[in-house]
Amino acid sequence: MICKKSLTMQEDNSMFEKILGDLEHIIENDINSRLKTFSVVPVTENKNKSPILYERQNGSEHHLGLESWCVKHIYKYASTELFRVRRLLKKNRLSVFQMETLNKYLVGALLINPEVTTFWNMKKELIEQDILQTGKELLFTKLVLSHKSKSNDTFNHRRWLLKRMLSNTKPECYIDMLPEEFAVTEFAAEKAENNYHAWTHRIWCLENFLFSKTIDYQSKSNVIFEQLQFSLGWINNHISQHSGYHYRQYLINCIKNIPTMNNSISNTSFMFVKNLLGLSIEDMSNERSFINKLLGESKDYASESNNYSNYVCILLYELFHTLKTLFCFYPKHETIWYHRKFIVYHLLQWMYDCYGIEWQPKINLSNVCEYNVNVVDNCTYKNVKFAESGEKFAKLFKFETDRLDSSLLYQIIVQSEFDIVKTSLSSACLHTQKLAERYERWLKNIACLRGS
Amino acid sequence: MVKLYCLAVLYKTETNAVCLKAAYDLQSFGFFQRGSVQEFMNFVSKTIVERTIPASRQSVKQDEYMCHVYVRADKLAGVVISDHEYPQRVAHTLITKVLDEFTQKIPSSSWPNLTEQNVSFPQLNTYLAKYQNPAEADAMTKIHQDLDETKIILHNTIEAVLERGEKLDDLVAKSEGLSIQSKAFYKTARKTNSCCSFG
């Protein structure tokens, strides 16, 4: 009896070895070309054939699948093998041959469960020993992400690989690494809803590859505007995924730091704002006259307002065009209200900065929690402290505040925002009414919008 | 996501419903599951049309999917399967439009004897692609005029549409349109309640 049992164990082990070997072999040979996805396919019975499904149609993408019945056995076998040698690998006591055989267990275990940091660390050690190649490993992480698109460990490993590649790349060429990362993150975000990890990875790539000193302003601005266009398409199709909007908000903030550049988006928003506010070409001809028109004449605004017309135009376009269209189709989605708060907040913030006035919301901290201000940055908290001693200061700034209130930009925001609240409050849908009520409270208490 | 997965035209007879033409967009599903998902969408379309009385509209929510159905008085029926975020009235406008065009192209006298193979109606794929973006697809004004939204009956699960005593599990087990693989797939999906618990 015992003998028989150990025999089947042996048979099983050789079967697992074979499956793992086959998986590694397929990936090793195909990952450079067409292999696009890996998935576990629900099959309840073992039909006495190989559980590996490998789809190769001529001219199209290749797909790899593993039947679900064998997943837990394979994973158990591979992870036991890996933990057995973990310590030896760390102490560098494995021969090159032994290290080379390790990869098949790593491939099998990580494809099934990429959330084990230890396994990724073993991969790192093998890469540092030159057993594995960085390029192929990047492709492997992409394959893992096709199965587990929200795996943070996988993204983390990918960043480690990218950093390693950066050391061998000329700084001018950093920007060439972006398209592949954009493709990977888009794919991952498409696969899993609210994929915050994918968007964070995308932002990390922009921060590290685009915002280095060696890259000129024109290229930076091109990439950012291209991404704005992309994200517009994205939010249109993923209407309630806040992580996508967050990426867009990050991009909008980036525009602040990039000098005015001509391109189709900035031109569109420019023309839109011109018509919206009924301005003439002369009003828009230079930064100074444009800002004078928006904020009122004859004031020497803080120097930081320079080069901001692009930023303001984009914000206004977002509020009066993009959000308006989205709102028409999806009035019941809370995310769109959050995005609205972001835009209005940043428009107001910019105005207050130009006037050199501190923002003075009439609230205390307990209200902050209640009104859900997670879209608003830390700034509010700073101002909250200020508001505690605000009474005296309020008088001091009365004059400036009046001027701000009467400026064209302020009035147009007040009107549009209270209009939208009014329209939504009269809607037949209870949920929309509730969202509108919340927004109204936010406008009055956090944004401190005065009027109407 | 705002996404259309399936657009189908069916004919409702006294006892069952026959699919006359269907178009699918299943790119977002795993490669090895697309076959089963398609079978399920077909199965659900039929099941719901069979349980919708003529001259009425229904929208059925099941997990993250919506199934919109309209059976006309002349027994021609249209089904849209979408993500739950896809605007409902746009989905119903799409069905109306498709059925109107279908009636123009294919004479109503031939409907009872048609099968999916001998219907040529490639416009279905065009519509499916075009309506993926509801904002571009149609002018808002048109939608407002066409549709009285209050007339659409809403259900929160597919079980609510079934007749008394009927169970989805039994219907799946009995169905001839589903392969053994798809039935196994349905069972696993039910158990794990994963994103594929369609049906």
XYZ file of C-alpha atoms in Angstrom:
651
model
C 0.000 0.000 0.000
C 2.720 2.421 1.044
C 4.776 1.358 -1.911
C 1.931 2.000 -4.293
C 1.322 5.422 -2.817
C 4.921 6.499 -3.171
C 4.908 5.272 -6.738
C 1.941 7.459 -7.671
C 3.643 10.348 -5.884
C 6.626 9.848 -8.124
C 4.447 9.667 -11.191
C 2.718 12.857 -10.135
C 5.990 14.633 -9.569
C 7.309 13.734 -12.980
C 4.032 14.898 -14.472
C 4.311 18.256 -12.678
C 7.921 18.547 -13.809
C 6.800 17.995 -17.350
C 3.962 20.532 -17.178
C 6.239 23.144 -15.621
C 8.931 22.399 -18.188
C 6.439 22.748 -21.034
C 5.136 26.046 -19.694
C 8.638 27.468 -19.414
C 9.507 26.193 -22.859
C 6.493 27.775 -24.542
C 7.067 31.081 -22.789
C 10.789 31.074 -23.467
C 10.238 30.575 -27.197
C 7.165 32.644 -27.803
C 7.388 35.592 -25.458
C 9.349 37.706 -27.912
C 6.782 37.317 -30.619
C 3.067 36.815 -30.294
C 2.231 35.328 -26.915
C -0.176 37.835 -25.407
C -2.205 36.319 -22.609
C -2.186 33.657 -19.958
C -5.336 32.469 -18.202
C -6.657 29.707 -16.020
C -9.489 27.937 -17.830
C -12.257 26.444 -15.721
C -12.276 22.700 -16.421
C -13.455 20.523 -13.585
C -12.306 17.119 -14.768
C -8.909 15.719 -15.562
C -9.350 14.165 -18.986
C -5.976 12.445 -18.949
C -4.329 14.871 -21.330
C -1.964 17.797 -20.913
C -3.662 20.674 -19.092
C -1.772 23.235 -21.147
C -3.848 24.978 -23.802
C -1.804 26.786 -26.380
C -3.599 28.642 -29.147
C -1.553 29.589 -32.175
C -3.491 30.776 -35.149
C -1.470 32.076 -38.033
C -1.217 35.802 -38.081
C -3.035 36.452 -34.836
C -2.090 36.694 -31.198
C -1.107 33.589 -29.259
C -2.800 32.602 -26.027
C -1.732 30.279 -23.247
C -4.135 28.597 -20.865
C -3.916 26.194 -17.958
C -6.845 23.969 -17.038
C -8.108 24.752 -13.571
C -8.026 21.213 -12.129
C -4.242 21.107 -12.083
C -3.643 24.624 -10.768
C -3.521 23.820 -7.082
C -1.273 20.768 -7.535
C 1.165 22.593 -9.770
C 1.314 25.561 -7.457
C 1.871 23.411 -4.416
C 4.617 21.432 -6.096
C 6.409 24.471 -7.517
C 6.262 26.506 -4.331
C 7.530 23.617 -2.202
C 10.496 23.221 -4.554
C 11.192 26.936 -4.427
C 11.070 27.273 -0.653
C 13.379 24.254 -0.385
C 16.171 26.073 -2.192
C 15.358 29.615 -1.137
C 18.030 29.793 1.532
C 20.702 28.208 -0.654
C 20.078 30.657 -3.450
C 20.337 33.583 -1.090
C 23.664 32.364 0.233
C 24.802 31.778 -3.310
C 25.392 28.075 -2.748
C 23.673 26.840 -5.908
C 25.544 25.815 -9.006
C 24.764 27.594 -12.268
C 22.992 24.479 -13.486
C 20.777 24.365 -10.402
C 19.957 28.033 -10.797
C 19.004 27.514 -14.424
C 16.479 24.844 -13.492
C 14.867 27.138 -10.927
C 13.207 29.365 -13.484
C 10.581 26.822 -14.470
C 9.258 26.653 -10.911
C 9.274 30.425 -10.721
C 7.408 30.724 -14.007
C 4.759 28.239 -12.908
C 4.279 29.652 -9.427
C 4.236 33.298 -10.470
C 1.843 32.772 -13.357
C -0.629 31.222 -10.947
C -0.020 33.497 -7.990
C 2.104 36.597 -8.559
C 1.456 38.001 -5.086
C 4.440 36.276 -3.479
C 7.265 38.769 -3.062
C 9.753 36.025 -2.197
C 9.409 34.488 -5.665
C 9.961 37.832 -7.355
C 13.003 38.352 -5.157
C 14.365 35.016 -6.329
C 13.869 36.210 -9.897
C 15.804 39.344 -9.045
C 18.653 37.298 -7.671
C 18.756 35.174 -10.824
C 18.783 38.323 -12.964
C 21.671 39.743 -10.961
C 23.526 36.475 -11.524
C 22.907 36.869 -15.279
C 20.938 33.645 -15.405
C 17.874 35.535 -16.672
C 17.720 38.473 -19.090
C 16.083 41.761 -18.174
C 14.354 42.138 -21.534
C 12.645 38.769 -21.417
C 11.674 39.285 -17.801
C 9.894 42.513 -18.731
C 7.843 40.527 -21.216
C 7.164 37.897 -18.587
C 5.716 40.485 -16.181
C 3.466 41.625 -19.020
C 2.218 38.079 -19.454
C 1.564 37.782 -15.709
C -0.389 41.043 -15.826
C -2.633 39.588 -18.523
C -3.782 37.081 -15.902
C -3.607 39.088 -12.674
C -3.942 42.663 -13.830
C -4.053 44.187 -10.381
C -0.944 42.514 -9.018
C 1.082 45.179 -7.282
C 4.086 42.902 -6.820
C 4.260 42.393 -10.554
C 4.206 46.124 -11.234
C 6.816 46.554 -8.559
C 9.075 43.980 -10.186
C 8.542 45.699 -13.507
C 9.681 49.002 -12.035
C 12.767 47.298 -10.644
C 13.555 45.942 -14.122
C 12.959 49.333 -15.729
C 15.256 51.057 -13.253
C 17.890 48.481 -14.087
C 17.469 49.245 -17.758
C 17.700 52.989 -17.156
C 21.277 52.603 -15.979
C 22.217 51.312 -19.438
C 20.203 53.905 -21.357
C 21.134 57.411 -22.413
C 18.953 59.992 -20.628
C 17.720 61.360 -23.973
C 16.317 57.943 -24.800
C 14.289 57.546 -21.610
C 11.275 58.866 -23.447
C 11.406 55.916 -25.866
C 10.481 53.594 -23.042
C 7.117 55.271 -22.544
C 5.036 53.747 -25.380
C 5.534 50.175 -24.150
C 4.635 51.139 -20.563
C 1.580 53.003 -21.804
C 0.509 49.901 -23.693
C 1.027 47.614 -20.695
C -0.838 49.854 -18.258
C -3.707 50.433 -20.665
C -4.047 46.709 -21.174
C -4.011 46.059 -17.420
C -6.468 48.858 -16.676
C -8.800 47.526 -19.353
C -8.675 44.050 -17.856
C -9.515 44.909 -14.258
C -11.840 47.634 -13.061
C -10.460 50.446 -10.920
C -6.929 49.273 -11.486
C -5.211 51.824 -9.306
C -1.871 49.982 -9.530
C -1.771 50.298 -13.290
C -2.423 54.044 -13.213
C 0.148 54.562 -10.478
C 2.659 52.699 -12.600
C 1.832 54.926 -15.542
C 2.359 58.061 -13.458
C 5.618 56.628 -12.106
C 6.832 56.146 -15.684
C 5.957 59.728 -16.625
C 7.755 61.020 -13.535
C 10.861 58.969 -14.216
C 11.148 58.935 -17.984
C 9.564 62.213 -19.008
C 10.357 64.671 -16.268
C 14.087 64.300 -16.318
C 16.142 67.413 -17.009
C 17.498 66.200 -20.306
C 14.159 66.116 -22.070
C 13.107 69.320 -23.792
C 9.851 71.147 -23.154
C 8.428 70.464 -26.586
C 8.633 66.681 -26.142
C 7.233 66.893 -22.634
C 4.311 68.966 -23.772
C 3.672 66.640 -26.733
C 3.484 63.603 -24.485
C 1.249 65.294 -21.920
C -1.221 66.555 -24.510
C -1.250 63.196 -26.251
C -2.074 61.599 -22.923
C -4.838 64.120 -22.265
C -6.418 63.067 -25.538
C -6.026 59.408 -24.613
C -7.523 59.875 -21.153
C -10.551 61.640 -22.597
C -11.324 58.534 -24.608
C -10.715 56.402 -21.556
C -13.059 58.218 -19.178
C -15.737 58.232 -21.846
C -15.670 54.449 -21.816
C -15.023 53.934 -18.106
C -17.383 56.395 -16.656
C -17.265 55.466 -12.999
C -13.630 54.481 -12.497
C -12.108 57.202 -10.425
C -8.550 55.984 -10.961
C -8.854 56.966 -14.633
C -10.035 60.450 -13.693
C -7.225 60.713 -11.200
C -4.745 60.138 -14.006
C -6.403 62.901 -16.008
C -6.197 65.232 -13.021
C -2.512 64.441 -12.719
C -2.042 65.394 -16.392
C -3.959 68.647 -15.957
C -1.705 69.550 -13.063
C 1.327 68.815 -15.233
C 0.275 71.507 -17.685
C 0.910 74.131 -15.031
C 4.628 73.413 -15.211
C 4.951 73.365 -18.960
C 5.323 76.621 -20.899
C 2.604 77.451 -23.411
C 2.905 75.317 -26.494
C 0.755 75.260 -29.557
C -1.030 72.049 -30.340
C -4.475 70.907 -31.281
C -5.876 70.469 -27.766
C -4.638 73.785 -26.461
C -5.933 75.452 -29.652
C -9.343 73.835 -29.323
C -9.657 74.816 -25.688
C -8.354 78.295 -26.516
C -11.012 78.871 -29.187
C -13.661 77.372 -26.939
C -12.832 79.733 -24.076
C -12.754 82.679 -26.472
C -16.320 81.930 -27.587
C -17.518 81.000 -24.125
C -16.452 84.287 -22.603
C -17.108 86.356 -25.706
C -13.533 87.619 -25.922
C -11.855 89.190 -28.925
C -8.631 88.017 -30.528
C -6.811 90.977 -28.946
C -7.952 89.932 -25.500
C -6.390 86.553 -26.052
C -3.272 87.827 -27.813
C -1.080 87.835 -24.758
C -1.025 86.394 -21.303
C -1.442 89.712 -19.541
C -4.514 90.938 -21.387
C -6.141 87.512 -21.156
C -5.726 87.346 -17.404
C -6.812 90.964 -17.046
C -9.973 90.112 -18.902
C -10.690 87.121 -16.682
C -9.807 88.633 -13.345
C -10.397 92.334 -13.782
C -8.197 95.206 -14.961
C -5.179 97.043 -13.604
C -3.875 94.694 -11.047
C -0.293 93.588 -10.864
C -0.793 89.909 -10.284
C 1.752 87.712 -8.652
C 4.456 86.660 -11.084
C 3.439 83.025 -10.841
C 0.406 83.739 -12.950
C 2.697 83.844 -15.973
C 2.188 81.184 -18.591
C -0.989 80.006 -16.993
C -3.398 80.757 -19.816
C -2.972 77.235 -21.175
C -3.786 75.736 -17.808
C -6.841 77.939 -17.303
C -8.153 77.278 -20.804
C -7.855 73.523 -20.276
C -9.660 73.739 -16.933
C -12.463 75.828 -18.419
C -12.769 73.544 -21.417
C -12.985 70.580 -19.082
C -15.711 72.222 -17.000
C -17.841 73.668 -19.768
C -17.361 71.080 -22.462
C -16.042 67.681 -21.356
C -17.957 67.513 -18.089
C -21.074 68.940 -19.679
C -21.144 66.184 -22.287
C -20.426 63.438 -19.749
C -23.100 64.808 -17.474
C -25.678 64.715 -20.238
C -25.286 60.960 -20.619
C -24.454 59.855 -17.098
C -26.116 62.098 -14.523
C -26.173 59.378 -11.898
C -22.445 58.773 -11.581
C -20.725 60.165 -8.533
C -17.250 60.157 -10.090
C -18.272 62.867 -12.499
C -19.248 65.095 -9.590
C -15.872 64.441 -7.993
C -14.114 65.429 -11.156
C -16.201 68.572 -11.226
C -15.060 69.399 -7.715
C -11.456 68.971 -8.770
C -11.830 71.358 -11.700
C -13.772 74.017 -9.799
C -11.380 73.761 -6.879
C -8.346 74.297 -9.076
C -9.899 77.173 -10.966
C -10.711 78.906 -7.692
C -7.309 78.080 -6.262
C -5.666 79.699 -9.241
C -7.794 82.832 -8.883
C -7.089 83.164 -5.189
C -3.376 82.727 -5.876
C -3.452 85.437 -8.501
C -5.089 87.815 -6.062
C -2.728 86.728 -3.338
C -5.626 85.903 -1.022
C -5.645 82.956 1.327
C -8.554 80.641 0.814
C -10.998 80.978 3.732
C -13.521 78.200 3.949
C -16.034 78.650 6.773
C -15.669 75.190 8.154
C -14.058 73.259 10.891
C -12.311 69.935 10.615
C -15.269 67.827 11.614
C -17.158 69.130 8.602
C -14.264 68.315 6.341
C -14.723 64.631 6.968
C -18.431 64.880 6.522
C -18.217 66.586 3.166
C -15.862 64.099 1.690
C -13.038 66.267 0.510
C -10.653 63.572 -0.576
C -10.367 65.167 -3.999
C -9.107 68.322 -2.445
C -5.432 68.392 -1.526
C -3.880 69.215 1.824
C -4.279 72.848 1.142
C -7.727 72.829 2.678
C -6.363 71.729 5.983
C -3.858 74.526 6.055
C -6.646 76.951 5.356
C -8.847 75.427 7.947
C -6.318 76.389 10.572
C -6.290 79.843 9.104
C -10.052 80.037 9.272
C -10.019 79.600 13.023
C -8.530 83.022 13.392
C -10.217 84.114 10.234
C -12.612 86.759 11.542
C -10.056 89.541 11.741
C -8.430 88.704 8.469
C -11.721 88.552 6.706
C -12.104 92.320 7.002
C -8.564 92.919 5.860
C -9.199 91.062 2.650
C -12.714 92.297 2.115
C -11.691 94.668 -0.636
C -9.747 92.069 -2.587
C -12.474 89.490 -2.142
C -15.061 91.891 -3.569
C -12.892 92.422 -6.611
C -12.508 88.707 -7.030
C -16.254 88.218 -6.717
C -16.944 90.691 -9.483
C -14.412 89.242 -11.926
C -15.690 87.646 -15.105
C -14.249 84.210 -14.354
C -15.725 84.035 -10.866
C -19.161 85.050 -12.010
C -19.270 82.562 -14.810
C -18.278 79.747 -12.427
C -20.863 80.784 -9.840
C -23.569 80.878 -12.450
C -22.750 77.560 -14.103
C -22.301 75.654 -10.846
C -25.481 76.827 -9.195
C -27.315 76.242 -12.461
C -26.210 72.654 -12.619
C -27.237 72.098 -9.007
C -30.644 73.606 -9.730
C -31.191 71.470 -12.811
C -30.143 68.287 -11.031
C -32.277 69.015 -7.977
C -35.301 69.148 -10.221
C -34.425 65.816 -11.823
C -36.787 62.892 -11.367
C -34.048 60.591 -10.097
C -33.599 60.570 -6.326
C -29.962 59.557 -6.561
C -29.123 62.501 -8.813
C -30.886 64.819 -6.382
C -28.805 63.498 -3.514
C -25.573 63.978 -5.433
C -26.606 67.503 -6.354
C -27.401 68.317 -2.730
C -23.982 67.123 -1.660
C -22.351 69.156 -4.368
C -24.257 72.251 -3.308
C -23.031 71.803 0.262
C -19.500 71.384 -1.023
C -19.783 74.563 -3.093
C -21.011 76.559 -0.121
C -18.857 75.108 2.623
C -15.625 73.994 1.051
C -15.305 76.047 -2.081
C -17.048 78.979 -0.382
C -18.700 80.031 -3.577
C -20.547 83.267 -2.915
C -23.589 84.454 -4.823
C -26.896 83.163 -6.226
C -17.041 50.320 -18.277
C -19.387 51.535 -20.947
C -19.477 48.584 -23.249
C -21.765 46.665 -25.588
C -21.178 42.919 -25.772
C -24.001 41.604 -27.869
C -26.686 42.822 -30.224
C -29.227 40.287 -31.467
C -32.448 40.101 -33.463
C -34.819 37.264 -32.562
C -38.247 36.054 -33.564
C -40.635 35.016 -30.829
C -42.934 32.114 -31.629
C -45.687 30.656 -29.436
C -43.337 28.298 -27.616
C -39.825 29.634 -27.983
C -37.570 32.267 -29.552
C -35.342 31.845 -32.604
C -32.212 33.867 -33.122
C -32.272 35.501 -36.572
C -28.972 37.323 -36.354
C -26.478 38.231 -33.635
C -23.295 40.272 -33.372
C -20.776 40.015 -30.525
C -17.865 41.991 -29.167
C -16.101 39.718 -26.683
C -12.566 41.114 -26.834
C -12.631 41.954 -23.147
C -13.150 38.315 -22.126
C -10.330 35.828 -21.742
C -9.506 34.092 -24.995
C -10.432 30.602 -23.845
C -13.733 31.759 -22.403
C -15.086 33.659 -25.383
C -16.792 30.587 -26.834
C -18.666 29.857 -23.615
C -19.537 33.505 -23.030
C -21.017 33.715 -26.516
C -23.111 30.591 -25.940
C -24.380 32.089 -22.701
C -25.283 35.391 -24.255
C -27.208 33.552 -26.900
C -28.931 31.415 -24.261
C -29.851 34.428 -22.117
C -31.188 36.388 -25.103
C -33.482 33.504 -26.007
C -34.590 32.909 -22.428
C -35.502 36.532 -21.845
C -37.289 37.031 -25.162
C -39.370 33.938 -24.440
C -40.447 35.526 -21.160
C -41.246 38.998 -22.441
C -44.789 39.685 -23.640
C -45.153 41.312 -27.095
C -45.163 45.115 -27.289
C -43.075 45.620 -24.164
C -39.593 46.573 -23.079
C -37.520 45.173 -20.238
C -34.069 45.797 -18.785
C -32.613 43.055 -16.613
C -29.587 43.526 -14.404
C -27.421 40.523 -13.625
C -24.170 41.165 -11.754
C -22.276 43.728 -13.791
C -24.266 43.077 -16.953
C -27.474 44.518 -18.320
C -29.736 42.798 -20.747
C -32.109 45.106 -22.615
C -34.944 43.559 -24.541
C -37.775 44.831 -26.713
C -40.380 42.552 -28.225
C -42.532 44.305 -30.807
C -46.203 43.612 -31.338
C -45.314 41.725 -34.543
C -43.136 39.297 -32.479
C -39.838 40.620 -33.772
C -37.480 41.077 -30.832
C -34.185 42.823 -30.208
C -31.703 42.211 -27.417
C -28.738 44.282 -26.280
C -26.331 42.929 -23.677
C -24.166 45.643 -22.214
C -22.190 46.634 -19.196
C -24.349 48.078 -16.419
C -22.968 51.549 -17.042
C -24.147 51.768 -20.598
C -26.996 54.333 -20.747
C -30.282 52.462 -20.783
C -32.202 54.728 -23.112
C -29.415 54.646 -25.703
C -29.551 50.838 -25.599
C -33.304 50.851 -26.188
C -33.033 53.406 -28.977
C -30.456 51.168 -30.610
C -32.854 48.207 -30.483
C -35.691 50.237 -32.016
C -33.432 51.411 -34.811
C -32.056 47.981 -35.573
C -35.497 46.364 -35.646
C -36.821 49.092 -37.993
C -33.954 48.537 -40.359
C -34.288 44.773 -40.156
C -37.976 45.043 -41.100
C -37.080 47.156 -44.125
C -34.433 44.725 -45.352
C -36.126 41.431 -44.662
C -39.851 40.913 -45.361
C -41.903 40.052 -42.307
C -43.614 37.135 -44.039
C -40.342 35.185 -44.081
C -39.519 35.644 -40.350
C -41.193 32.491 -39.019
C -39.131 30.261 -41.312
C -35.749 31.931 -41.022
C -32.668 30.545 -39.310
C -29.480 32.349 -38.391
C -27.485 30.944 -41.320
C -29.713 32.270 -44.090
C -30.123 35.819 -42.834
C -27.835 38.427 -44.328
C -27.837 41.525 -42.183
C -24.254 42.788 -41.832
C -25.481 46.156 -40.522
C -25.718 44.551 -37.088
C -21.937 44.518 -36.697
C -21.714 48.125 -37.840
C -24.282 49.182 -35.261
C -22.508 47.271 -32.510
C -19.234 49.022 -33.289
C -20.778 52.467 -33.733
C -22.767 52.395 -30.512
C -19.763 51.458 -28.364
C -19.441 55.164 -27.787
C -22.965 56.330 -26.914
C -21.999 59.996 -26.996
C -20.972 59.844 -30.638
C -23.590 57.360 -31.689
C -26.713 59.396 -31.612
C -27.935 62.893 -31.188
C -29.507 63.351 -27.773
C -32.619 65.043 -29.115
C -33.652 62.020 -31.114
C -33.463 59.803 -28.053
C -35.679 62.076 -26.010
C -38.405 62.073 -28.616
C -38.376 58.376 -29.314
C -38.529 56.803 -25.961
C -40.738 56.931 -22.936
C -38.360 55.618 -20.324
C -41.064 54.958 -17.771
C -42.405 52.172 -19.965
C -39.275 50.066 -19.564
C -39.753 47.396 -16.904
C -36.682 47.013 -14.713
C -35.563 43.799 -13.013
C -32.659 43.393 -10.650
C -31.880 39.758 -11.391
C -32.560 37.372 -14.168
C -34.477 35.163 -11.717
C -37.125 37.904 -11.510
C -37.925 37.420 -15.199
C -38.343 33.670 -14.983
C -41.741 32.149 -14.495
C -42.831 30.799 -11.140
C -41.048 27.615 -10.191
C -38.376 28.061 -12.822
C -34.738 28.122 -11.769
C -31.837 29.346 -13.816
C -29.647 26.409 -12.810
C -32.252 23.980 -14.155
C -32.654 25.909 -17.392
C -28.891 25.850 -17.915
C -28.730 22.116 -17.201
C -31.597 21.401 -19.621
C -30.435 23.704 -22.400
C -29.379 22.089 -25.665
C -27.663 25.219 -26.910
C -24.927 25.026 -24.302
C -21.911 22.748 -24.673
C -20.662 20.553 -21.819
C -17.687 22.857 -21.493
C -19.921 25.904 -21.109
C -22.032 24.184 -18.484
C -18.908 23.318 -16.488
C -17.832 26.889 -16.913
C -21.190 28.128 -15.615
C -20.916 25.922 -12.535
C -17.420 27.147 -11.684
C -18.415 30.741 -12.282
C -21.396 30.350 -9.966
C -19.214 28.879 -7.280
C -16.489 31.482 -7.387
C -18.881 34.297 -8.249
C -16.213 35.643 -10.559
C -16.684 38.197 -13.281
C -17.893 35.479 -15.596
C -20.997 34.560 -13.645
C -22.997 35.506 -16.664
C -26.393 34.014 -16.967
